[in-house]
PDB file of C-alpha atoms in Angstrom:
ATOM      1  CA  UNK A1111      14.354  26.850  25.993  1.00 89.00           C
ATOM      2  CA  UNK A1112      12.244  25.693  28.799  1.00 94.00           C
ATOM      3  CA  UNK A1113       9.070  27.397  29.033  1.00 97.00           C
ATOM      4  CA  UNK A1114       7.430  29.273  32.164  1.00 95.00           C
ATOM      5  CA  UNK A1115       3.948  28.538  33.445  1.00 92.00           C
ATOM      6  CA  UNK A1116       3.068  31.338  32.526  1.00 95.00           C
ATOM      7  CA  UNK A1117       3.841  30.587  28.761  1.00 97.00           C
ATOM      8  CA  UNK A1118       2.727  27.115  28.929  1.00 96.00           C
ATOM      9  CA  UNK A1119      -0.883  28.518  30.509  1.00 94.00           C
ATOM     10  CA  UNK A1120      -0.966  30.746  27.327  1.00 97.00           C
ATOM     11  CA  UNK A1121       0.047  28.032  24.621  1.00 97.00           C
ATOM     12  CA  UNK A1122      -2.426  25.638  25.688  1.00 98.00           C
ATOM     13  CA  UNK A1123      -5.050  28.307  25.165  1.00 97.00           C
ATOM     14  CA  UNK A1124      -4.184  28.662  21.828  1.00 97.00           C
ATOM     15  CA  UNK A1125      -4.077  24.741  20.707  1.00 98.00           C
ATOM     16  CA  UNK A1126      -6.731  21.962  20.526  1.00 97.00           C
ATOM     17  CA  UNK A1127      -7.353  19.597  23.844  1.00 97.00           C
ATOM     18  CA  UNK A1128      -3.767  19.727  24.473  1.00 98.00           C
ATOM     19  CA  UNK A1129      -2.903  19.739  28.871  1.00 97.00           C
ATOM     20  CA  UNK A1130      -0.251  19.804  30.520  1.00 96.00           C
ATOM     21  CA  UNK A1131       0.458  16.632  32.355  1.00 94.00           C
ATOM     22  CA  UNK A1132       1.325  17.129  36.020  1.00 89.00           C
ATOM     23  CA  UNK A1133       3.536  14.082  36.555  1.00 92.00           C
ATOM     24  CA  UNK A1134       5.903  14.668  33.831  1.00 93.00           C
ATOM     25  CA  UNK A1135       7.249  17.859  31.515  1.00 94.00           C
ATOM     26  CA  UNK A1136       5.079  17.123  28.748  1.00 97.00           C
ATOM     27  CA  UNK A1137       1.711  18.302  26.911  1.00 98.00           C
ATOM     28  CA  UNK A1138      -0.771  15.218  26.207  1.00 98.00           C
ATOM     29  CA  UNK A1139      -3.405  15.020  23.550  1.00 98.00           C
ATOM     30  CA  UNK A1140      -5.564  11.953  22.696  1.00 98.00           C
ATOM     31  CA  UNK A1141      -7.410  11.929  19.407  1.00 98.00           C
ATOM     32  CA  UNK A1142     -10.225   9.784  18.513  1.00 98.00           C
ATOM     33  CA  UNK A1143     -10.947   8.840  15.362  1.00 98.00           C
ATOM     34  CA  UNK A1144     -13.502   6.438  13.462  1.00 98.00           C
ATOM     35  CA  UNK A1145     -11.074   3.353  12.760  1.00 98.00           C
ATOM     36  CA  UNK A1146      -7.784   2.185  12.763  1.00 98.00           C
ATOM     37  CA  UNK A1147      -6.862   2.909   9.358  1.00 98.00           C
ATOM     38  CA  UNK A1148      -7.621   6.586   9.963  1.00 98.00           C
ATOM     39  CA  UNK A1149      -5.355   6.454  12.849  1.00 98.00           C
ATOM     40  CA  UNK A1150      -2.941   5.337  11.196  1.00 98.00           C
ATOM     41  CA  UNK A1151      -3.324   7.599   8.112  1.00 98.00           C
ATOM     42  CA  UNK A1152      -2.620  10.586  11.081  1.00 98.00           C
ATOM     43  CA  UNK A1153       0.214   9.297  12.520  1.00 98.00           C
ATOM     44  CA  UNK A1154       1.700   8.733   9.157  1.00 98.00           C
ATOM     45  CA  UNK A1155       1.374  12.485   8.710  1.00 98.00           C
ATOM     46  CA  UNK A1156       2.196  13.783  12.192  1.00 98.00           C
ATOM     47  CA  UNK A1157       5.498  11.183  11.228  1.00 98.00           C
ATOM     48  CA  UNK A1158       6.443  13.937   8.299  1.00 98.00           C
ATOM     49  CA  UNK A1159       5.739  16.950  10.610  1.00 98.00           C
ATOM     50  CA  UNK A1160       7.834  15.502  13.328  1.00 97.00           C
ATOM     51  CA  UNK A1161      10.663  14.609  10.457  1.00 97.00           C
ATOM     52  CA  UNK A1162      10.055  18.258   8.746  1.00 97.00           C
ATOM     53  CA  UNK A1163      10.468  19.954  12.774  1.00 96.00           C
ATOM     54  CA  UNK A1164      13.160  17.059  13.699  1.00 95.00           C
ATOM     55  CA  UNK A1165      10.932  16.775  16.974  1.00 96.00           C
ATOM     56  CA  UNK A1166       9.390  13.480  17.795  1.00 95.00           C
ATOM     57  CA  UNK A1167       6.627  12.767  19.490  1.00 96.00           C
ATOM     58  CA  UNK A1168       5.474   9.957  21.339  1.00 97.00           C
ATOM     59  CA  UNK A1169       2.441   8.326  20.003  1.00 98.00           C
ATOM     60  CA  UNK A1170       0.708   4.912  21.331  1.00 98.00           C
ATOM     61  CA  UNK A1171      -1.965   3.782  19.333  1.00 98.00           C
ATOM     62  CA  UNK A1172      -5.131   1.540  20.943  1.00 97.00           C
ATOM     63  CA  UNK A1173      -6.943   0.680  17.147  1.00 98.00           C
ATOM     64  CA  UNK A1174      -8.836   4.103  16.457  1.00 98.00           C
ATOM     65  CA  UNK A1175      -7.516   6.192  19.457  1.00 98.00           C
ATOM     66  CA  UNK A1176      -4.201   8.116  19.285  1.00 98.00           C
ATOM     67  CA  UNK A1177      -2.843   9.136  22.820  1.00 98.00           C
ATOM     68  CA  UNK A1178       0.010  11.819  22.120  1.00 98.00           C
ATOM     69  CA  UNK A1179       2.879  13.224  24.104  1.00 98.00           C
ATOM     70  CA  UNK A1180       5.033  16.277  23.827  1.00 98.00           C
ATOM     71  CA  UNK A1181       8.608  17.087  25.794  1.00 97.00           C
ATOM     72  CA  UNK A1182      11.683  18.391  24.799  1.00 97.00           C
ATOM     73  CA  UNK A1183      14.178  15.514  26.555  1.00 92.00           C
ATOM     74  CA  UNK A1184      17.069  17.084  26.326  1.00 92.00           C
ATOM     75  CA  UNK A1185      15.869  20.300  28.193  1.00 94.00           C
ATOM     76  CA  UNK A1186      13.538  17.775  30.656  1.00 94.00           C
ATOM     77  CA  UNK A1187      10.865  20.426  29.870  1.00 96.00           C
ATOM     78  CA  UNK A1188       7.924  21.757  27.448  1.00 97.00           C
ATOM     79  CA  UNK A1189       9.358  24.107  25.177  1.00 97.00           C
ATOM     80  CA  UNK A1190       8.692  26.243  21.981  1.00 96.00           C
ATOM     81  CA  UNK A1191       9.456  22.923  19.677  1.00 97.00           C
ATOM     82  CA  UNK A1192       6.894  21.503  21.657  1.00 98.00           C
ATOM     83  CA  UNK A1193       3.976  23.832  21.112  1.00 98.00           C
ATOM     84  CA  UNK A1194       4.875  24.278  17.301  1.00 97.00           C
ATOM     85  CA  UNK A1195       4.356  20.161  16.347  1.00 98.00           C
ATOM     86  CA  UNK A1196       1.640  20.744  18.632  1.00 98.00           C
ATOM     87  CA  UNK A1197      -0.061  23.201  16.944  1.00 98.00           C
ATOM     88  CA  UNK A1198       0.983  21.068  13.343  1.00 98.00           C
ATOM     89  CA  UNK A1199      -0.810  17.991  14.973  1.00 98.00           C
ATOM     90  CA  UNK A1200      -3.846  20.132  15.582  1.00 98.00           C
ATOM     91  CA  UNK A1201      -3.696  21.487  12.198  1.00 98.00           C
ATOM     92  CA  UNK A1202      -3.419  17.537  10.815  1.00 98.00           C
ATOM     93  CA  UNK A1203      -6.476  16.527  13.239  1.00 97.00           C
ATOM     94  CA  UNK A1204      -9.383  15.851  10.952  1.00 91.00           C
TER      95      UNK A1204
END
């Protein structure tokens, strides 16, 4: 279910660096991290969170720097699914 502003507002408060992106319905997150092979060691494990939730995110990767996005496509909007594997990623984040 789509969420409000109001409940977006409140979600990001309660994950890490995530914001709302104000061209398209989705929450955006880029992680740093000290080389390539620890980015990739992350996305293998956001990979099984997104399997475990069957919600996928989309992930580019530029050698050490993750740049994550969140939307639920079939609603065209952020929604709960959303904010859960967001708050997995941040729990994954080293």
């Amino acid at each position: 279910m789509k969420l409000t502003e109001d409940q977006l507002r409140d979600g990001l408060t309660r994950l890490n660096d995530w914001e709302l992106d104000p061209d398209t319905p989705a929450i955006r997150r880029t992680v740093r991290l000290p080389d390539f092979s620890a980015a990739i060691a992350l996305v293998n494990e956001i990979a099984q969170a997104a399997e475990q939730a069957d919600h996928h995110p989309d992930i580019d990767i530029r050698y050490n720097t993750l740049h994550l996005a969140l939307s639920t496509h079939s609603e065209g909007a952020v929604t709960d699914k959303d904010m859960t594997l967001a708050a997995r990623v941040d729990e994954l984040v080293p």
